[in-house]
mmCIF file of C-alpha atoms in Angstrom:
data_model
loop_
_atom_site.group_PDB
_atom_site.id
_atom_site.type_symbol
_atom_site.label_atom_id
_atom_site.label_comp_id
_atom_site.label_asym_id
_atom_site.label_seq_id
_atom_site.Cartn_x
_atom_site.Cartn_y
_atom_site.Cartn_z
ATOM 1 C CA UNK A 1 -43.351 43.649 113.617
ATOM 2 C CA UNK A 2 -43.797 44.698 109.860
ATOM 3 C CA UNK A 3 -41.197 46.492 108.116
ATOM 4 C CA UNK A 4 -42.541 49.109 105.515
ATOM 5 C CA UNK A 5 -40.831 50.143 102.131
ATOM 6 C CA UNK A 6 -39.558 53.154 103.722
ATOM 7 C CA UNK A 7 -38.478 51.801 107.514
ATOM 8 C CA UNK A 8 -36.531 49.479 104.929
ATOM 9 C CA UNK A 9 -34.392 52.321 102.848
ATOM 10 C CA UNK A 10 -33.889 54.392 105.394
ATOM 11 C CA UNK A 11 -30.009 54.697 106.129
ATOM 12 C CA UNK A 12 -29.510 51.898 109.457
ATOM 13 C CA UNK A 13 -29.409 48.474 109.446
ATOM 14 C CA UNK A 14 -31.867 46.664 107.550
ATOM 15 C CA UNK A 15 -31.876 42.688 107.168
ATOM 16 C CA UNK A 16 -27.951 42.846 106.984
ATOM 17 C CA UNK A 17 -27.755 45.411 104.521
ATOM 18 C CA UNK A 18 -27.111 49.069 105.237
ATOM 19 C CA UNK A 19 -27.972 51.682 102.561
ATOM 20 C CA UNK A 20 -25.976 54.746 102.231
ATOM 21 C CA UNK A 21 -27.207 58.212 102.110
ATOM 22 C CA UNK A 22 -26.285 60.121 99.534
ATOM 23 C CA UNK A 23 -25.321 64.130 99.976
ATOM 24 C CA UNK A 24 -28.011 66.270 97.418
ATOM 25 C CA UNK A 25 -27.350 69.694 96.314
ATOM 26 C CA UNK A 26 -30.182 72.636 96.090
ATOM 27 C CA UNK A 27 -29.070 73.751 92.646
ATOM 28 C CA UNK A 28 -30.287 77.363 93.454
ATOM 29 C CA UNK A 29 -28.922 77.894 96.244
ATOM 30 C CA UNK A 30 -26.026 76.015 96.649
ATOM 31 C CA UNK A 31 -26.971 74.346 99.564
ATOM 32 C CA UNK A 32 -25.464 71.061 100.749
ATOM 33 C CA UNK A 33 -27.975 68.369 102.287
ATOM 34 C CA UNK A 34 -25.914 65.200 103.679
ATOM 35 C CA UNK A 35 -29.505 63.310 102.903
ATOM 36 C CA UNK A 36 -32.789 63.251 101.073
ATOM 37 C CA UNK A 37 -34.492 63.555 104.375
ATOM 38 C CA UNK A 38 -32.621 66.610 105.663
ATOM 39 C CA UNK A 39 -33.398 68.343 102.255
ATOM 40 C CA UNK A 40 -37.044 67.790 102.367
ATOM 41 C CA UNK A 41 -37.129 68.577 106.164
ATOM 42 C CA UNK A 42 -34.925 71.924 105.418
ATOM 43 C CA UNK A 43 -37.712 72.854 103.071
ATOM 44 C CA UNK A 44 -40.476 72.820 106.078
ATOM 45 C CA UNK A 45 -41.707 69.070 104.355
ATOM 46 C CA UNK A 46 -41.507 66.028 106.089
ATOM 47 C CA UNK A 47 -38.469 63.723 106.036
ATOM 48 C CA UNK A 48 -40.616 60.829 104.378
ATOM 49 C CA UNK A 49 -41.173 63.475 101.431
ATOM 50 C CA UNK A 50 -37.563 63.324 100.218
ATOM 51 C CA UNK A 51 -38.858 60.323 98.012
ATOM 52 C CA UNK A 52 -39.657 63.492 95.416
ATOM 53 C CA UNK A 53 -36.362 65.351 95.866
ATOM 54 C CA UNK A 54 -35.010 62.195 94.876
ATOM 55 C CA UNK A 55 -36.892 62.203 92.012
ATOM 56 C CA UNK A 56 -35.693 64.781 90.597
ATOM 57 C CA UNK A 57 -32.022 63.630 91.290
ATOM 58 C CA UNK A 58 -32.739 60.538 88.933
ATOM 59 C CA UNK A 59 -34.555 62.747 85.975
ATOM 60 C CA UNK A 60 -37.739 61.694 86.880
ATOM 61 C CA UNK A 61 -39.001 65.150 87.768
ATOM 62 C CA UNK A 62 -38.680 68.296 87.071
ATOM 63 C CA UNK A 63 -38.113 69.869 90.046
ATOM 64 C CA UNK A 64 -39.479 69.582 93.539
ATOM 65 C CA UNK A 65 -41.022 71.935 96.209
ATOM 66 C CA UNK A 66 -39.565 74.355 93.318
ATOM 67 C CA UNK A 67 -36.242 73.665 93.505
ATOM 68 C CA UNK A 68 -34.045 71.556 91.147
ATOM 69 C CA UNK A 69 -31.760 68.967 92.800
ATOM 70 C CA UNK A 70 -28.506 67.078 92.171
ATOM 71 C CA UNK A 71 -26.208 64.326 94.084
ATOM 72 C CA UNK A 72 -23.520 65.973 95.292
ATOM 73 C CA UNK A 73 -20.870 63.494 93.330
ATOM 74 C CA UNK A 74 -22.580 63.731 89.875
ATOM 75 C CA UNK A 75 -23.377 67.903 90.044
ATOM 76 C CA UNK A 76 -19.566 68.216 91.234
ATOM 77 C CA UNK A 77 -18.653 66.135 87.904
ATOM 78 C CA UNK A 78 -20.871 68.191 85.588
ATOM 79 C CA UNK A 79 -19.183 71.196 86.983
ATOM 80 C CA UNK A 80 -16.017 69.495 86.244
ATOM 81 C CA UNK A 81 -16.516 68.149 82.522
ATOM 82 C CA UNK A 82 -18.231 71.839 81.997
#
């Protein structure tokens, strides 16, 4: 059985490792996603879409299916320092 790039960062175990999901915030709305997936699904994409919600989460993009995104722990410590 092959294992693809994204079968390999999805959030179960993998090889021994397990990768965490990370909460994202729709900056617009205020909305809390606990993953990448749920976002993208949320915004009637599919789940293996989130790749470009994360994107934009790293400052690699602009924005994505015209929203702008955060993590959840580094938009609550901009609102903090601001």
């Amino acid at each position: 059985h092959r294992h693809g790039w994204a079968e390999q960062c999805c959030s179960h175990m993998v090889s021994g490792f397990q990768r965490m999901s990370r909460s994202v915030l729709c900056v617009e709305s205020g909305q809390v996603f606990a993953s990448i997936s749920d976002a993208a699904e949320a915004m009637g994409r599919p789940r293996n879409q989130g790749s470009k919600i994360g994107a934009v989460c790293r400052g690699r993009r602009a924005s994505a299916f015209g929203h702008l995104w955060a993590y959840v722990d580094e938009s609550e410590t901009t609102a903090k320092e601001g």
